[in-house]
């Protein structure tokens, strides 16, 4: 696993399938800010709350000139069900190969009850319109996170 990209670095490129049968790539967002949030799993308590929080602020993010894109290793079918169940209007992309998760340094060793396993570290990247990383939030605590990211997006403008 390589170095985690940080502020000032060029955002690693990607092109992955989305929940609607299409695909999304970094170049789709050229010239606008992108909030790229990585989460462990659809339909778990923290991930659901994070998605609902970002979804609830999506108009404010759009007004500030930023798109929001959620990423997890779940399948596109899982993402579609997750969005429908929680009435989400966010775009979600699927990284079942984990290549993007690794490029962004968020596929890491985790520990639960003493058992070690590999999984997604909840992380959010704010990518500026020039394609460089403006800010990173590692090991995100969900409460208040979407609002904090929105404040950073508004400060970019």
mmCIF file of C-alpha atoms in Angstrom, residues 21-155:
data_model
loop_
_atom_site.group_PDB
_atom_site.id
_atom_site.type_symbol
_atom_site.label_atom_id
_atom_site.label_comp_id
_atom_site.label_asym_id
_atom_site.label_seq_id
_atom_site.Cartn_x
_atom_site.Cartn_y
_atom_site.Cartn_z
ATOM 1 C CA UNK A 21 -25.775 1.540 -14.979
ATOM 2 C CA UNK A 22 -23.361 4.218 -16.182
ATOM 3 C CA UNK A 23 -19.939 5.148 -14.924
ATOM 4 C CA UNK A 24 -18.259 8.096 -13.283
ATOM 5 C CA UNK A 25 -14.699 9.306 -13.674
ATOM 6 C CA UNK A 26 -12.629 12.077 -12.151
ATOM 7 C CA UNK A 27 -12.674 13.970 -15.473
ATOM 8 C CA UNK A 28 -16.506 14.148 -15.293
ATOM 9 C CA UNK A 29 -15.999 16.688 -12.492
ATOM 10 C CA UNK A 30 -13.244 18.791 -14.088
ATOM 11 C CA UNK A 31 -13.685 22.472 -13.298
ATOM 12 C CA UNK A 32 -15.869 21.941 -10.246
ATOM 13 C CA UNK A 33 -15.239 20.882 -6.677
ATOM 14 C CA UNK A 34 -15.873 17.231 -5.802
ATOM 15 C CA UNK A 35 -16.622 15.786 -2.386
ATOM 16 C CA UNK A 36 -15.456 12.191 -2.608
ATOM 17 C CA UNK A 37 -16.519 10.228 0.434
ATOM 18 C CA UNK A 38 -15.438 6.652 1.060
ATOM 19 C CA UNK A 39 -17.581 4.506 3.329
ATOM 20 C CA UNK A 40 -17.408 0.849 4.421
ATOM 21 C CA UNK A 41 -20.812 -0.658 3.592
ATOM 22 C CA UNK A 42 -24.319 0.116 2.363
ATOM 23 C CA UNK A 43 -27.143 -0.149 4.923
ATOM 24 C CA UNK A 44 -25.010 -0.050 8.062
ATOM 25 C CA UNK A 45 -25.893 2.525 10.717
ATOM 26 C CA UNK A 46 -22.967 4.954 10.272
ATOM 27 C CA UNK A 47 -22.857 4.686 6.493
ATOM 28 C CA UNK A 48 -26.607 5.213 6.202
ATOM 29 C CA UNK A 49 -26.498 8.295 8.440
ATOM 30 C CA UNK A 50 -23.527 9.731 6.516
ATOM 31 C CA UNK A 51 -25.339 9.263 3.182
ATOM 32 C CA UNK A 52 -28.539 10.822 4.570
ATOM 33 C CA UNK A 53 -26.556 13.799 5.926
ATOM 34 C CA UNK A 54 -24.757 14.441 2.611
ATOM 35 C CA UNK A 55 -28.015 13.913 0.714
ATOM 36 C CA UNK A 56 -29.810 16.442 2.936
ATOM 37 C CA UNK A 57 -27.179 19.086 2.166
ATOM 38 C CA UNK A 58 -26.800 18.319 -1.557
ATOM 39 C CA UNK A 59 -28.551 21.529 -2.674
ATOM 40 C CA UNK A 60 -26.204 23.601 -0.493
ATOM 41 C CA UNK A 61 -23.214 21.708 -1.937
ATOM 42 C CA UNK A 62 -24.502 22.348 -5.484
ATOM 43 C CA UNK A 63 -25.009 26.036 -4.692
ATOM 44 C CA UNK A 64 -21.385 26.153 -3.470
ATOM 45 C CA UNK A 65 -20.278 24.530 -6.762
ATOM 46 C CA UNK A 66 -19.520 21.017 -5.537
ATOM 47 C CA UNK A 67 -20.676 17.570 -6.564
ATOM 48 C CA UNK A 68 -20.864 14.684 -4.066
ATOM 49 C CA UNK A 69 -19.808 11.128 -4.883
ATOM 50 C CA UNK A 70 -19.946 8.185 -2.469
ATOM 51 C CA UNK A 71 -17.625 5.197 -2.919
ATOM 52 C CA UNK A 72 -17.630 1.741 -1.343
ATOM 53 C CA UNK A 73 -16.676 -1.800 -2.397
ATOM 54 C CA UNK A 74 -20.376 -2.792 -2.505
ATOM 55 C CA UNK A 75 -21.877 -3.799 -5.859
ATOM 56 C CA UNK A 76 -23.823 -1.381 -8.037
ATOM 57 C CA UNK A 77 -26.978 -3.449 -7.303
ATOM 58 C CA UNK A 78 -26.403 -2.960 -3.570
ATOM 59 C CA UNK A 79 -25.947 0.798 -4.138
ATOM 60 C CA UNK A 80 -29.187 1.005 -6.150
ATOM 61 C CA UNK A 81 -31.157 -0.738 -3.363
ATOM 62 C CA UNK A 82 -29.487 1.453 -0.707
ATOM 63 C CA UNK A 83 -30.413 4.643 -2.600
ATOM 64 C CA UNK A 84 -33.991 3.519 -3.167
ATOM 65 C CA UNK A 85 -34.522 2.407 0.452
ATOM 66 C CA UNK A 86 -33.274 5.734 1.867
ATOM 67 C CA UNK A 87 -34.513 8.004 -0.971
ATOM 68 C CA UNK A 88 -31.004 9.219 -1.754
ATOM 69 C CA UNK A 89 -30.265 11.431 -4.747
ATOM 70 C CA UNK A 90 -26.479 11.093 -4.445
ATOM 71 C CA UNK A 91 -24.316 9.312 -6.980
ATOM 72 C CA UNK A 92 -22.661 6.173 -5.607
ATOM 73 C CA UNK A 93 -19.892 4.286 -7.373
ATOM 74 C CA UNK A 94 -18.765 0.728 -6.845
ATOM 75 C CA UNK A 95 -15.114 -0.272 -6.420
ATOM 76 C CA UNK A 96 -15.382 -4.040 -6.100
ATOM 77 C CA UNK A 97 -11.762 -4.428 -7.326
ATOM 78 C CA UNK A 98 -10.640 -1.987 -4.598
ATOM 79 C CA UNK A 99 -8.168 -0.309 -7.019
ATOM 80 C CA UNK A 100 -9.542 3.174 -6.290
ATOM 81 C CA UNK A 101 -9.779 2.469 -2.543
ATOM 82 C CA UNK A 102 -6.088 1.540 -2.601
ATOM 83 C CA UNK A 103 -5.103 4.543 -4.777
ATOM 84 C CA UNK A 104 -6.698 6.858 -2.210
ATOM 85 C CA UNK A 105 -5.141 4.935 0.707
ATOM 86 C CA UNK A 106 -8.460 4.087 2.358
ATOM 87 C CA UNK A 107 -8.304 0.259 2.076
ATOM 88 C CA UNK A 108 -6.596 -0.439 5.398
ATOM 89 C CA UNK A 109 -6.155 -2.972 8.148
ATOM 90 C CA UNK A 110 -8.848 -2.587 10.761
ATOM 91 C CA UNK A 111 -9.445 -4.294 14.074
ATOM 92 C CA UNK A 112 -12.692 -5.328 15.721
ATOM 93 C CA UNK A 113 -12.747 -7.208 19.016
ATOM 94 C CA UNK A 114 -9.105 -8.116 18.501
ATOM 95 C CA UNK A 115 -9.702 -9.571 15.030
ATOM 96 C CA UNK A 116 -7.730 -7.927 12.221
ATOM 97 C CA UNK A 117 -9.254 -7.583 8.766
ATOM 98 C CA UNK A 118 -9.039 -5.353 5.692
ATOM 99 C CA UNK A 119 -11.717 -2.741 5.147
ATOM 100 C CA UNK A 120 -12.551 0.840 4.190
ATOM 101 C CA UNK A 121 -11.434 3.618 6.527
ATOM 102 C CA UNK A 122 -14.250 6.187 6.460
ATOM 103 C CA UNK A 123 -12.497 9.090 4.709
ATOM 104 C CA UNK A 124 -13.601 12.162 2.754
ATOM 105 C CA UNK A 125 -11.549 14.014 0.144
ATOM 106 C CA UNK A 126 -12.377 17.497 -1.080
ATOM 107 C CA UNK A 127 -11.029 17.836 -4.610
ATOM 108 C CA UNK A 128 -10.679 21.392 -5.902
ATOM 109 C CA UNK A 129 -11.792 22.387 -9.412
ATOM 110 C CA UNK A 130 -8.155 22.071 -10.620
ATOM 111 C CA UNK A 131 -8.109 18.344 -9.728
ATOM 112 C CA UNK A 132 -5.890 18.760 -6.669
ATOM 113 C CA UNK A 133 -6.838 17.613 -3.187
ATOM 114 C CA UNK A 134 -7.870 20.625 -1.095
ATOM 115 C CA UNK A 135 -8.662 18.814 2.164
ATOM 116 C CA UNK A 136 -8.914 15.311 3.671
ATOM 117 C CA UNK A 137 -10.845 13.991 6.648
ATOM 118 C CA UNK A 138 -9.507 10.625 7.932
ATOM 119 C CA UNK A 139 -11.326 8.256 10.308
ATOM 120 C CA UNK A 140 -14.480 10.329 9.990
ATOM 121 C CA UNK A 141 -16.964 10.526 12.832
ATOM 122 C CA UNK A 142 -20.354 10.848 11.122
ATOM 123 C CA UNK A 143 -22.084 13.371 13.422
ATOM 124 C CA UNK A 144 -21.635 16.869 11.961
ATOM 125 C CA UNK A 145 -19.269 15.677 9.223
ATOM 126 C CA UNK A 146 -21.337 16.649 6.153
ATOM 127 C CA UNK A 147 -21.808 20.174 7.555
ATOM 128 C CA UNK A 148 -18.055 20.495 8.222
ATOM 129 C CA UNK A 149 -17.293 19.427 4.632
ATOM 130 C CA UNK A 150 -19.847 21.930 3.333
ATOM 131 C CA UNK A 151 -18.104 24.719 5.295
ATOM 132 C CA UNK A 152 -14.776 23.717 3.671
ATOM 133 C CA UNK A 153 -16.404 23.733 0.199
ATOM 134 C CA UNK A 154 -17.829 27.197 0.837
ATOM 135 C CA UNK A 155 -14.368 28.398 1.966
#
